[in-house]
Short mmCIF file of C-alpha atoms and ligand atoms in Angstrom, two decimals:
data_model
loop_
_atom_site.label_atom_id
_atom_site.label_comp_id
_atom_site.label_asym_id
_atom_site.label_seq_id
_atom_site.Cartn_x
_atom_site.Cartn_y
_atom_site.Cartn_z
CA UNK J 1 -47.46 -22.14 40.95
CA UNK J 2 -44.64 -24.47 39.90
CA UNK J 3 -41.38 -24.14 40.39
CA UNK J 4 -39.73 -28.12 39.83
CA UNK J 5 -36.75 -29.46 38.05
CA UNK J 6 -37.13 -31.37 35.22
CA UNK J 7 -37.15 -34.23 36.19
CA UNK J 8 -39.99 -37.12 36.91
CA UNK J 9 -41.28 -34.21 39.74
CA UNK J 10 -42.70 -32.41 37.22
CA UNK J 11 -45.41 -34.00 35.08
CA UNK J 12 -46.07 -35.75 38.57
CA UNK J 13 -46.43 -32.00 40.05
CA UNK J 14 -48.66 -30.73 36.94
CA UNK J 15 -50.70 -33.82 36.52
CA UNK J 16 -51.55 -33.24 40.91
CA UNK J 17 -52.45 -29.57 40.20
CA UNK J 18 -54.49 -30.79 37.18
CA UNK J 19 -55.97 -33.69 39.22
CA UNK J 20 -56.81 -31.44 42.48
CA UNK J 21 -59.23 -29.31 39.98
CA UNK J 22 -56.21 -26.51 40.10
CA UNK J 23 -54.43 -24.36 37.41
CA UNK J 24 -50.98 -24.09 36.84
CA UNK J 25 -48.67 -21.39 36.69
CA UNK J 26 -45.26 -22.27 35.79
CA UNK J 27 -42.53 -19.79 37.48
CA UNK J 28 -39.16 -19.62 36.08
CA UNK J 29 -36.74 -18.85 38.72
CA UNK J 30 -34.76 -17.00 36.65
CA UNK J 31 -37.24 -14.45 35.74
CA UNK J 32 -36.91 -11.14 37.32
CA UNK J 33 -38.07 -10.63 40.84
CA UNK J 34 -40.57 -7.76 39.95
CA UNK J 35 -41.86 -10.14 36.68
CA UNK J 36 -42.13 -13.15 39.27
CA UNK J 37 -43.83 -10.51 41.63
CA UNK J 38 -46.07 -9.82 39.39
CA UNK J 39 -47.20 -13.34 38.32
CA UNK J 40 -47.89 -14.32 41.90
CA UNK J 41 -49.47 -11.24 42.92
CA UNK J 42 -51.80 -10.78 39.43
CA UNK J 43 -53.08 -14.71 39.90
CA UNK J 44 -53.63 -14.69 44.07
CA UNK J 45 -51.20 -18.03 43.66
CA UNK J 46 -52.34 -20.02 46.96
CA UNK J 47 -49.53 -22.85 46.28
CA UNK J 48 -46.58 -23.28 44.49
CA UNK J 49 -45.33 -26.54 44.03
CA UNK J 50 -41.49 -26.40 44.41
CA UNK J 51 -38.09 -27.28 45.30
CA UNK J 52 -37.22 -25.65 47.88
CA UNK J 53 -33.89 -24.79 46.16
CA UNK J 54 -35.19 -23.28 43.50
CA UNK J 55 -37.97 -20.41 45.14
CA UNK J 56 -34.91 -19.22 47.80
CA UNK J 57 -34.75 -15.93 45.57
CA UNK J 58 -38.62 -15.11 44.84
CA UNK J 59 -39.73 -12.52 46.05
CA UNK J 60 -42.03 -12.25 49.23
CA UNK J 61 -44.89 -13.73 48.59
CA UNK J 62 -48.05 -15.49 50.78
CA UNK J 63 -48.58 -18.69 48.66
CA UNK J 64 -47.55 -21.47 50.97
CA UNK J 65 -45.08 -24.50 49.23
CA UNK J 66 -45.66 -27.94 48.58
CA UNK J 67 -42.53 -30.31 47.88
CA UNK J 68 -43.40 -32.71 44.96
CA UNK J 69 -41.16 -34.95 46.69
CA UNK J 70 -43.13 -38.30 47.92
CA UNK J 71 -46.14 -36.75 47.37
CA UNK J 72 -47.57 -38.79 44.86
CA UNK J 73 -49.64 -42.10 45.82
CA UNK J 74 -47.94 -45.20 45.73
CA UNK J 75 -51.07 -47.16 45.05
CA UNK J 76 -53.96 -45.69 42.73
CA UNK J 77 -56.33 -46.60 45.30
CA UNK J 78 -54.46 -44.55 47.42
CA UNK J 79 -55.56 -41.51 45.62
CA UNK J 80 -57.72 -38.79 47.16
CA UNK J 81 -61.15 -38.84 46.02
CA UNK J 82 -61.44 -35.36 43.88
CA UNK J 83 -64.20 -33.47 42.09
CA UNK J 84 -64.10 -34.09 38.43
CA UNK J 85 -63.06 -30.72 36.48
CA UNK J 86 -65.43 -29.28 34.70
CA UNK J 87 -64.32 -28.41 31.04
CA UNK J 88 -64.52 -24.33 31.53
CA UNK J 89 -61.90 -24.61 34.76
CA UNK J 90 -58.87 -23.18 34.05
CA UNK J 91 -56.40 -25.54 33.41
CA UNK J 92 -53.26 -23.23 33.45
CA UNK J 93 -52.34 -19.59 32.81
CA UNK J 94 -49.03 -19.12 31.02
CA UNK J 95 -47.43 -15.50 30.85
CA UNK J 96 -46.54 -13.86 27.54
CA UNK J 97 -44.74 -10.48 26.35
CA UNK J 98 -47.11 -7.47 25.91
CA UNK J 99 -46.31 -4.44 23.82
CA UNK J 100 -47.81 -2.38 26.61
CA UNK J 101 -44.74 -2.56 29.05
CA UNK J 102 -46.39 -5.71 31.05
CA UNK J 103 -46.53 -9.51 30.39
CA UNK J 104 -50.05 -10.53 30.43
CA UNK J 105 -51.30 -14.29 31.34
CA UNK J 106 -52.92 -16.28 29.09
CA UNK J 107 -55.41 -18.46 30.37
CA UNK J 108 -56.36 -21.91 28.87
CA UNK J 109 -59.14 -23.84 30.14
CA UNK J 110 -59.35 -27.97 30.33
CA UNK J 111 -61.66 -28.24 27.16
CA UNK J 112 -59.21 -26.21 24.95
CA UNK J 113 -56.31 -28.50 26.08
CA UNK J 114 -58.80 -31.82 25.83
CA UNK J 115 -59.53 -30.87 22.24
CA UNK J 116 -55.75 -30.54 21.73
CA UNK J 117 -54.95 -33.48 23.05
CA UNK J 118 -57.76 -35.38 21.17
CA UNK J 119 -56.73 -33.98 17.62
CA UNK J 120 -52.62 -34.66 18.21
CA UNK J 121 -53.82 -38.23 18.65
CA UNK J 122 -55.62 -38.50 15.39
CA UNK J 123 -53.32 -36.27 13.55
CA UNK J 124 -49.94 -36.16 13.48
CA UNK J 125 -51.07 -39.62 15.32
CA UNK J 126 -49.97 -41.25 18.49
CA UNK J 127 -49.75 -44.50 19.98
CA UNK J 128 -48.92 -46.33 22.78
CA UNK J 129 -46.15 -47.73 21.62
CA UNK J 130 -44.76 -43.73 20.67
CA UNK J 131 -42.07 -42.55 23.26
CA UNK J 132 -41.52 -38.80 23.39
CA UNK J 133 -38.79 -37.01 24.22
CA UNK J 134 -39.74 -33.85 26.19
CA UNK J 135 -37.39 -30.58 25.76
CA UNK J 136 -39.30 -27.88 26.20
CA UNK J 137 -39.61 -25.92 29.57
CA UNK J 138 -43.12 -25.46 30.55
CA UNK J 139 -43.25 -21.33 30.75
CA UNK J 140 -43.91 -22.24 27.15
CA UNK J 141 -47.49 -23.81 25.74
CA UNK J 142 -45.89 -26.48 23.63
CA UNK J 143 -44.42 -28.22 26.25
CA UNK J 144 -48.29 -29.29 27.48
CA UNK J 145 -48.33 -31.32 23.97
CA UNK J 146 -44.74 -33.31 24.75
CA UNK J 147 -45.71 -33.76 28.32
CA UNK J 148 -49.78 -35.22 28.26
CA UNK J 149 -50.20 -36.42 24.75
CA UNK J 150 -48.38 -39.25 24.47
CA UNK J 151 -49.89 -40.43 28.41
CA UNK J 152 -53.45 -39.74 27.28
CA UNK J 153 -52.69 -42.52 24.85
CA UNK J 154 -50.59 -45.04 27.35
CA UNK J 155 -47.12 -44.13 25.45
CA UNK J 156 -43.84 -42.99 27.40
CA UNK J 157 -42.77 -39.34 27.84
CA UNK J 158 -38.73 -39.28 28.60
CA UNK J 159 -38.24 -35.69 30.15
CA UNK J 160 -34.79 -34.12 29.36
CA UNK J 161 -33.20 -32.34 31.93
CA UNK J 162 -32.04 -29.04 31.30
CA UNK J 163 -28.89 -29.05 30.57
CA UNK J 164 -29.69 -31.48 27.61
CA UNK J 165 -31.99 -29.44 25.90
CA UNK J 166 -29.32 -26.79 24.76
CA UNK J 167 -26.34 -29.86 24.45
CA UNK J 168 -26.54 -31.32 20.68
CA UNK J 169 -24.54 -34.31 21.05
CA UNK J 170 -26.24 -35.19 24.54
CA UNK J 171 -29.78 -34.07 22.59
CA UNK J 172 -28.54 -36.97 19.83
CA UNK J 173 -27.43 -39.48 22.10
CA UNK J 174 -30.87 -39.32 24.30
CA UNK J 175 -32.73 -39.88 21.39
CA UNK J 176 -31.09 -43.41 20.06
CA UNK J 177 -30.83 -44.28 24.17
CA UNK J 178 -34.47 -44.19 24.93
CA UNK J 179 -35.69 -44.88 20.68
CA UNK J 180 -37.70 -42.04 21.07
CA UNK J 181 -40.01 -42.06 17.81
CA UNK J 182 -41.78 -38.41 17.89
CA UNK J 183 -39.16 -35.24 19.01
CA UNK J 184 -41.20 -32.10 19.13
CA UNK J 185 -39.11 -28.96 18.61
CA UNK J 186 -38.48 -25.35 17.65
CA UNK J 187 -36.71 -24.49 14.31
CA UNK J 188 -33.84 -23.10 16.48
CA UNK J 189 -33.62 -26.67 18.06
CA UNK J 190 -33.46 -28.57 15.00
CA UNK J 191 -31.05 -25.98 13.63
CA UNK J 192 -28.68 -27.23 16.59
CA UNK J 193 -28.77 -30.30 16.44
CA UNK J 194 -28.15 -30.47 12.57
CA UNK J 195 -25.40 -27.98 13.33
CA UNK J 196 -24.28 -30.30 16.18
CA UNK J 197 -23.49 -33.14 13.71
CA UNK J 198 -26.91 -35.15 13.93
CA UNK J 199 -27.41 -37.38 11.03
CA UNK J 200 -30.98 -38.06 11.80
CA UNK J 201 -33.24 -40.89 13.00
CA UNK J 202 -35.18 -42.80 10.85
CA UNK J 203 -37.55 -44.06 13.00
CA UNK J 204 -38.96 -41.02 14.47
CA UNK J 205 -40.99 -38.24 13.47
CA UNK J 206 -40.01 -34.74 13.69
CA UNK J 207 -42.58 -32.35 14.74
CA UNK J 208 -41.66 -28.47 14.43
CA UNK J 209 -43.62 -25.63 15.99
CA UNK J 210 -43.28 -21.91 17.33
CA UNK J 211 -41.83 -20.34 14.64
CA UNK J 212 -41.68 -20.14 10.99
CA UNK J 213 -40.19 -23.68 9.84
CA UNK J 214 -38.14 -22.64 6.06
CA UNK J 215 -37.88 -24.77 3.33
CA UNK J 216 -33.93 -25.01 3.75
CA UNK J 217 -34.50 -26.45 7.21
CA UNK J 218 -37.77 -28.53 6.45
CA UNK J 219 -35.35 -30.35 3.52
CA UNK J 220 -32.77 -31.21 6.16
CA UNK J 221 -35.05 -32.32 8.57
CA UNK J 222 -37.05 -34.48 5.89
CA UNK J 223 -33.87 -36.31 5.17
CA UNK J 224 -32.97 -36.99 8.55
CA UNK J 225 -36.75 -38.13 10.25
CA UNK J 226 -39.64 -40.35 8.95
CA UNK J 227 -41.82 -37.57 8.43
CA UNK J 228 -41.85 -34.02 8.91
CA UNK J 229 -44.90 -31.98 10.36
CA UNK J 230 -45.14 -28.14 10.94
CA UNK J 231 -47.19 -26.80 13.12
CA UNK J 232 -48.52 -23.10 13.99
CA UNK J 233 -50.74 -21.53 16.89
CA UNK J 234 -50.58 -18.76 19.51
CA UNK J 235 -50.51 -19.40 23.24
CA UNK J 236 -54.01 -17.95 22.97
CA UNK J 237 -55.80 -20.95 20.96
CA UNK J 238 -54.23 -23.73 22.98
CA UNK J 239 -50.39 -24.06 21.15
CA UNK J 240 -51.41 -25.49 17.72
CA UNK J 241 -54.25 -23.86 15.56
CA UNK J 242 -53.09 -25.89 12.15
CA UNK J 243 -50.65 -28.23 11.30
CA UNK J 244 -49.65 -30.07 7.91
CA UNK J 245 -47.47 -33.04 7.26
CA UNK J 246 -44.75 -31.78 4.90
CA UNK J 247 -44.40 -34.05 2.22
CA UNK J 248 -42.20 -32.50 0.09
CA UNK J 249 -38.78 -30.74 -0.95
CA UNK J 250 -40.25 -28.35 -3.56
CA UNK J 251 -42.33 -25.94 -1.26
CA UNK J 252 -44.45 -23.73 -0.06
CA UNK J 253 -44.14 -24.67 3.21
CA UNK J 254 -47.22 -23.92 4.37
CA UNK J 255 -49.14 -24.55 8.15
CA UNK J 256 -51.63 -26.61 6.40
CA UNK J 257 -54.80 -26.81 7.87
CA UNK J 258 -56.87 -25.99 11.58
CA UNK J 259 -57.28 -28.78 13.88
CA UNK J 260 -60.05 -30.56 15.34
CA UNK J 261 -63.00 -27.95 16.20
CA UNK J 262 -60.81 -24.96 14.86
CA UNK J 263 -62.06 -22.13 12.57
CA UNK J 264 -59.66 -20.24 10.57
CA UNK J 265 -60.52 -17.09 8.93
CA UNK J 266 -58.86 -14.61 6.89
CA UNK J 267 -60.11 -11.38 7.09
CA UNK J 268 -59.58 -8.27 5.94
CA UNK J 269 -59.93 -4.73 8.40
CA UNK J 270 -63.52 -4.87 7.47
CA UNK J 271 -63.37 -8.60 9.25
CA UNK J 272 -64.51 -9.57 5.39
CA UNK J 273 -63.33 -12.91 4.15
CA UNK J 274 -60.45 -12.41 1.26
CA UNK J 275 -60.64 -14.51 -1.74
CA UNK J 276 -57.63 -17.45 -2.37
CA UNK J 277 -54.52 -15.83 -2.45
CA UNK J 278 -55.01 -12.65 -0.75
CA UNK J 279 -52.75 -11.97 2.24
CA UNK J 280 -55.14 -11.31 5.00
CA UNK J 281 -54.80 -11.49 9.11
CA UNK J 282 -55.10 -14.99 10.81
CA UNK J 283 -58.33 -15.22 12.96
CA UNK J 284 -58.89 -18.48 14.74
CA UNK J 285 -61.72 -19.54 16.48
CA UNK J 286 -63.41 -22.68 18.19
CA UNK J 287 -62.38 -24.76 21.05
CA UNK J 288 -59.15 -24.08 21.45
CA UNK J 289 -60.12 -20.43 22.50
CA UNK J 290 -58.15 -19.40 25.66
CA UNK J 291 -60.78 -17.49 28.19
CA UNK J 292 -58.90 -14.17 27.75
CA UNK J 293 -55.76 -12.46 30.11
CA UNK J 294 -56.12 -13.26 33.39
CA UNK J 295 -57.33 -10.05 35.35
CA UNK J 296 -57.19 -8.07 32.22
CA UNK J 297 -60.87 -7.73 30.37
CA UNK J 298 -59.63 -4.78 28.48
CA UNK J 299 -57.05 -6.45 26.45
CA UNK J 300 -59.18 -9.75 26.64
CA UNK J 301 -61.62 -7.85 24.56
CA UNK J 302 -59.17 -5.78 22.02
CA UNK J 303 -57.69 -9.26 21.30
CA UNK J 304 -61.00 -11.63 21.20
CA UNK J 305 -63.87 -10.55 19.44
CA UNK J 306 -67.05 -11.88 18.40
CA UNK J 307 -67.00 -14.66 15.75
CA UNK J 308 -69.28 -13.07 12.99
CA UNK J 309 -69.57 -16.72 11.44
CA UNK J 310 -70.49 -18.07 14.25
CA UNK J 311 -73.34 -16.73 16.92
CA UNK J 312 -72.30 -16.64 20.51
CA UNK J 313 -68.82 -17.82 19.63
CA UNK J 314 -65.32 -15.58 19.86
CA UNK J 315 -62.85 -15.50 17.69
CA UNK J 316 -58.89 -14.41 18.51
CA UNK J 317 -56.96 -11.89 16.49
CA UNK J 318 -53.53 -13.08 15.79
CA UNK J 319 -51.69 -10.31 14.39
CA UNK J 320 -50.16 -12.99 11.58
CA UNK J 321 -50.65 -12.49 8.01
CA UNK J 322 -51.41 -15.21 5.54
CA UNK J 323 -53.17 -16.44 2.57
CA UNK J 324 -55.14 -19.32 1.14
CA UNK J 325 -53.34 -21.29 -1.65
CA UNK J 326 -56.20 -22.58 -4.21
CA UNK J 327 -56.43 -25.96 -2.11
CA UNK J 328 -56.92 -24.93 0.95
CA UNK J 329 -53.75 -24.68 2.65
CA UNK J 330 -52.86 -21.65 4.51
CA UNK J 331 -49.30 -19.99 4.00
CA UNK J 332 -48.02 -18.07 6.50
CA UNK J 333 -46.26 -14.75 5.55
CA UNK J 334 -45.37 -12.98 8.65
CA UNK J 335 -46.48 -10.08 11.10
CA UNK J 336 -48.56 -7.61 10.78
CA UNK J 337 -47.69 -5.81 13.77
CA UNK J 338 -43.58 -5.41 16.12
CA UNK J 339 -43.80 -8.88 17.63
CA UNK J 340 -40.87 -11.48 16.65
CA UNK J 341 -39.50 -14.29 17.92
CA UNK J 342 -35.70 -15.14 18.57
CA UNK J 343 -35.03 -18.88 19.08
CA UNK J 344 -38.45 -19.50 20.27
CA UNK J 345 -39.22 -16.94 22.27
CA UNK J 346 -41.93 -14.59 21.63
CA UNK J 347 -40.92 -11.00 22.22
CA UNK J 348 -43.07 -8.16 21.55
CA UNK J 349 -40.02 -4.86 21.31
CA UNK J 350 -42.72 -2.42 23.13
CA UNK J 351 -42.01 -4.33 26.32
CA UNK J 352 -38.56 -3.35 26.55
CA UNK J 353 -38.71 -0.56 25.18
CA UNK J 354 -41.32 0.41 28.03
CA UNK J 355 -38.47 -0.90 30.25
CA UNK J 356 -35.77 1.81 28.40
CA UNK J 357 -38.06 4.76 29.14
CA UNK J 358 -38.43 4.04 32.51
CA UNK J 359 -34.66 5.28 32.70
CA UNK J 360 -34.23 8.52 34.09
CA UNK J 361 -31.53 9.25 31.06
CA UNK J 362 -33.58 7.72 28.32
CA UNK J 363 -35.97 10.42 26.27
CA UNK J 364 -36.91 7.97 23.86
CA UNK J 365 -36.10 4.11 22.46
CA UNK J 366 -36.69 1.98 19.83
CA UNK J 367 -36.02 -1.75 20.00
CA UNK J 368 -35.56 -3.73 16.69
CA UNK J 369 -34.67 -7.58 15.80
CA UNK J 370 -31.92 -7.76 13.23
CA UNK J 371 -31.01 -11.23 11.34
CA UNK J 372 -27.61 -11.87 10.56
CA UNK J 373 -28.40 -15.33 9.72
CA UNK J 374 -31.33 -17.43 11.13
CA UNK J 375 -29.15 -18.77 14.24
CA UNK J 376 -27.71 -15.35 14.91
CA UNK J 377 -30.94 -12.88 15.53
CA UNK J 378 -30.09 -9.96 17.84
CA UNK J 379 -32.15 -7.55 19.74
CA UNK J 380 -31.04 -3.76 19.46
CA UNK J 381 -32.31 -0.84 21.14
CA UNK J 382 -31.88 2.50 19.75
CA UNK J 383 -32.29 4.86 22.87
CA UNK J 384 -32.10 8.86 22.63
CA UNK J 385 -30.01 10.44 25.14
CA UNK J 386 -28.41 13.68 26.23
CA UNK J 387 -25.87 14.40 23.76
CA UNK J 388 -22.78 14.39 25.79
CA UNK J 389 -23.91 11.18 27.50
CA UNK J 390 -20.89 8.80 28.93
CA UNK J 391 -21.83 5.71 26.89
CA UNK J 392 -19.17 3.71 29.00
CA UNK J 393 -21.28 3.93 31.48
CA UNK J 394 -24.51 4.33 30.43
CA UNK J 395 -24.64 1.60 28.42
CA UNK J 396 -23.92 -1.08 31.55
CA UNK J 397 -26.36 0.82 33.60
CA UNK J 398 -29.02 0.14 30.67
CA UNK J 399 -28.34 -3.46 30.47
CA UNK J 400 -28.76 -3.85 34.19
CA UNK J 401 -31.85 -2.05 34.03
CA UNK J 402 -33.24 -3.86 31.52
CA UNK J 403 -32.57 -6.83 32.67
CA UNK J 404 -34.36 -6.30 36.01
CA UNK J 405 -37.55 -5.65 33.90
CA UNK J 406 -37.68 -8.45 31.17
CA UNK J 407 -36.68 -11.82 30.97
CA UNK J 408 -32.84 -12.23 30.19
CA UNK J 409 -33.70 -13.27 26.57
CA UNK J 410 -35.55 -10.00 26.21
CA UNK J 411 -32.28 -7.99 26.98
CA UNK J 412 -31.05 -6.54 23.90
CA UNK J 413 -27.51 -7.93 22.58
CA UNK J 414 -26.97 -4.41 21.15
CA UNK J 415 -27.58 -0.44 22.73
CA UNK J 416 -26.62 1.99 20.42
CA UNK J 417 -27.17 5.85 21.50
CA UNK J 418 -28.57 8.75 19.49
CA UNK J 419 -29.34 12.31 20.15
CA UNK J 420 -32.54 12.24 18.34
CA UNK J 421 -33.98 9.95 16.36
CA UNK J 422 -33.36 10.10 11.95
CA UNK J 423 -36.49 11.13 10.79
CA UNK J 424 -38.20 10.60 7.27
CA UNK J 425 -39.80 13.77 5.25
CA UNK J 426 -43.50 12.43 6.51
CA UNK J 427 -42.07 12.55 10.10
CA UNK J 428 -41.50 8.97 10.66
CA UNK J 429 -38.74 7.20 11.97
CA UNK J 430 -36.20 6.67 9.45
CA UNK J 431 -34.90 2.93 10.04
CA UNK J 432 -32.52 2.84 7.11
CA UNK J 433 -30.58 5.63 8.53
CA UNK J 434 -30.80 4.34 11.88
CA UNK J 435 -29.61 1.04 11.38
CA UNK J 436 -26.34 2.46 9.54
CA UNK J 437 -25.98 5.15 11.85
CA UNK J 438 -23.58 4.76 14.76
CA UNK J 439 -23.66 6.39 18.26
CA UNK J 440 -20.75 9.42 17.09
CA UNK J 441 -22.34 9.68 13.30
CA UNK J 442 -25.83 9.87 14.96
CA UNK J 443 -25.12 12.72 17.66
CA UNK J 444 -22.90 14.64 14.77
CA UNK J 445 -25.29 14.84 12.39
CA UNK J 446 -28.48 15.81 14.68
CA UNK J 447 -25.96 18.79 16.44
P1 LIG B 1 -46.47 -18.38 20.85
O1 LIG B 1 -47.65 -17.74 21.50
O2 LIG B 1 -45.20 -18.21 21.61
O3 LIG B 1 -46.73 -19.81 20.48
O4 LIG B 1 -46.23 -17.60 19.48
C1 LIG B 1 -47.20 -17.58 18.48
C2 LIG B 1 -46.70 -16.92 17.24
O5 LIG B 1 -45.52 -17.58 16.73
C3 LIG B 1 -47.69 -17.00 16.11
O6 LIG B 1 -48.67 -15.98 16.22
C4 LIG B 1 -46.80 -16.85 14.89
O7 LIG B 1 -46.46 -15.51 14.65
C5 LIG B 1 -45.55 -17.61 15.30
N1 LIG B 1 -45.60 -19.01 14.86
C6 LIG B 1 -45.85 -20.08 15.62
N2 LIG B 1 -45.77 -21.21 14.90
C7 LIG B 1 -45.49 -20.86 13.62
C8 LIG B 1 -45.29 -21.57 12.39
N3 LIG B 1 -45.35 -22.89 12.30
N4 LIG B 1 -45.02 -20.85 11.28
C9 LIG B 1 -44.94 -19.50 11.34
N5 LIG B 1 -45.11 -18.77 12.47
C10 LIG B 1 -45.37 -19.44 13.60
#
């Protein structure tokens, strides 16, 4: 486990778990107990690497604490002799919503993150004269690219403390103070900053991942860095699958092409290949492959099937849907399935949803993302109550419940109550009407 500050503690900390032939599981302190619980318990963690400070509120747990404080060698000779890792170790598990009702842990083995590594170098391109400003907390996979990548090639890694990372002008400044020449970053992050007042840095390249990158944004970001690059993977092939250099204004935007040792296949629900230009489900295979869920072979094998192009080899289902353009490029056109992801995060509505029903006053919920403009995406649950419910109070009593179950990013901005759920003539759920219905208009026309 690892629990540090960001500060220099923590690629000292992850680098030692790495180097002691360990896995790391970062643990966010302000997770939920019973998610946190859950975490330690589902991974036996034997350590967790913390400040004390910051693991005063975990739950009970065996796993015995290491301060990252003063630990490190002062001389490289000093280091402990270790085993070398052997590529199929795990190199960390990272934990990610599941439409079940439980977060499940993804884990990713050194080769996957080697061949990650090795293909950032060559393409978008590092050197060792590249400093990097890292932003992104580690619970999330794209934080291993801004935090080893630019060491693997001798270049400087500047890690931003928290507070920065959400503080536009203090984001801004840190970037002329150190000349940081790559800044990796979600669309909501460069949507900040540009809405913070940053007029862009010429000498540095803007890299944009997690989330679908617009054309709108990719033209302001274009004029403000020396190149633009968007990139696209799940946590479960090793945080980037494909990337392309956006060269530009006119569009598509598209997420270009796999990496190093990456297959991508679009298939149809035959697993058939599509022709150019049919919208078809992402598959991606190759090294990046994670080795499944930790401790969860039933999902592992719902989500990672056999590669039919290849013989021995798996390939991952994404759940994205895309299509070939006539040279080659793939163009990414959404979900296929609930999942969605609000300023970065990945949230799959089932989760919390499973949270709802777990309320003795709940009969039934649905949980829905609704864009009022790309910076402003709220969560709301619909949840089906007794009809003469006291929403004064349920609603508060929801929120805290929900909250002890999911992440606080995961807690729906929104809870509006319903006697029974609108349905369609072929007995489906009838989200027009229950989007424009509210709580009083819902209950009076079900009574
Ligand atoms: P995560 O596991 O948090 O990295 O989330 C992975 C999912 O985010 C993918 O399956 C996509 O749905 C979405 N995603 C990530 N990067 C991109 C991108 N560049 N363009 C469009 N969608 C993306």
């Amino acid at each position: 486990g690892v629990c540090v500050d960001r500060s220099l503690d923590l690629p000292v900390s992850l680098l030692g778990i790495l180097k002691a032939g360990c896995a790391s599981l970062p643990l966010d302190p302000r997770m939920p107990q019973r998610l946190l619980a859950q975490m330690i318990e589902e991974t036996r963690v034997g350590f967790i690497v913390a400040h004390p400070e910051l693991v005063q509120q975990f739950p009970a747990h065996g796993a015995r604490l290491i301060s990252p404080v003063g630990s490190g060698a002062e001389d490289p000779g000093d280091a402990p002799r270790l085993p070398a890792c052997r590529a199929d170790q795990p190199a960390y598990v990272l934990y990610t919503s599941g439409s079940t009702g439980k977060p499940k842990g993804v884990e990713v083995c050194h080769r996957s993150v080697v061949n990650l590594l090795t293909s950032v170098r060559r393409r978008p391109g590092l050197s060792p004269d590249d400093v990097l400003l890292a932003i992104t907390p580690i619970v999330f996979d794209i934080s291993v690219l801004e935090l080893f990548a630019p060491l693997t090639v001798g270049g400087c890694v500047v890690v931003a403390p928290a507070a920065m990372t959400v503080d536009a002008p203090a984001l801004a400044k840190a970037l002329e103070d150190h000349r940081i020449s790559v800044l990796q970053a979600t669309p909501a992050t460069w949507r900040l900053l540009i809405a913070g007042g940053w007029q862009g840095r010429r000498e540095m390249r803007a890299l944009c991942g997690g989330e679908r990158l617009s054309l709108d944004l990719a033209r302001k970001l274009r004029s403000r860095a020396a190149g633009l690059w968007n990139l696209y993977g799940p946590t479960e092939t090793t945080v980037y699958s494909t990337m392309e250099e956006i060269l530009s204004d006119e569009g598509p935007i598209t997420i270009g092409r796999p990496i190093a040792n990456t297959y991508i296949y679009l298939l149809d629900e035959a697993l058939a290949p599509v022709p150019v230009g049919t919208p078809a489900e992402i598959y991606i295979a190759g090294d990046g492959l994670a080795a499944g869920y930790f401790g969860r072979p039933d999902l592992t094998a719902e989500r990672f099937l056999p590669d039919p192009f290849r013989s021995g080899g798996r390939m991952y289902r994404t759940g994205d849907l895309a299509r070939y353009l006539p040279d080659g490029r793939i163009e990414h056109l959404g979900r296929l399935d609930q999942q969605v992801k609000i300023r970065g995060f990945r949230i799959e509505p089932g989760e919390i949803e499973f949270a709802l029903n777990a309320h003795s006053a709940v009969r039934g919920s649905l949980v829905e993302a609704l864009e009022h403009t790309p910076d402003d995406v709220r969560l709301v649950a619909y949840v089906v109550c007794e009809p003469e419910t006291d929403e004064t109070r349920l609603v508060p009593e929801l929120r805290r419940h929900v909250a002890d179950r999911v992440p606080a990013y995961m807690v729906p901005a929104e809870f509006r109550l319903l006697a029974r759920f609108p349905l369609t003539l072929n007995g489906k759920i009838d989200l027009e009407v229950l989007r424009t219905s509210s709580r009083s208009a819902a209950i009076a026309t079900s009574k």
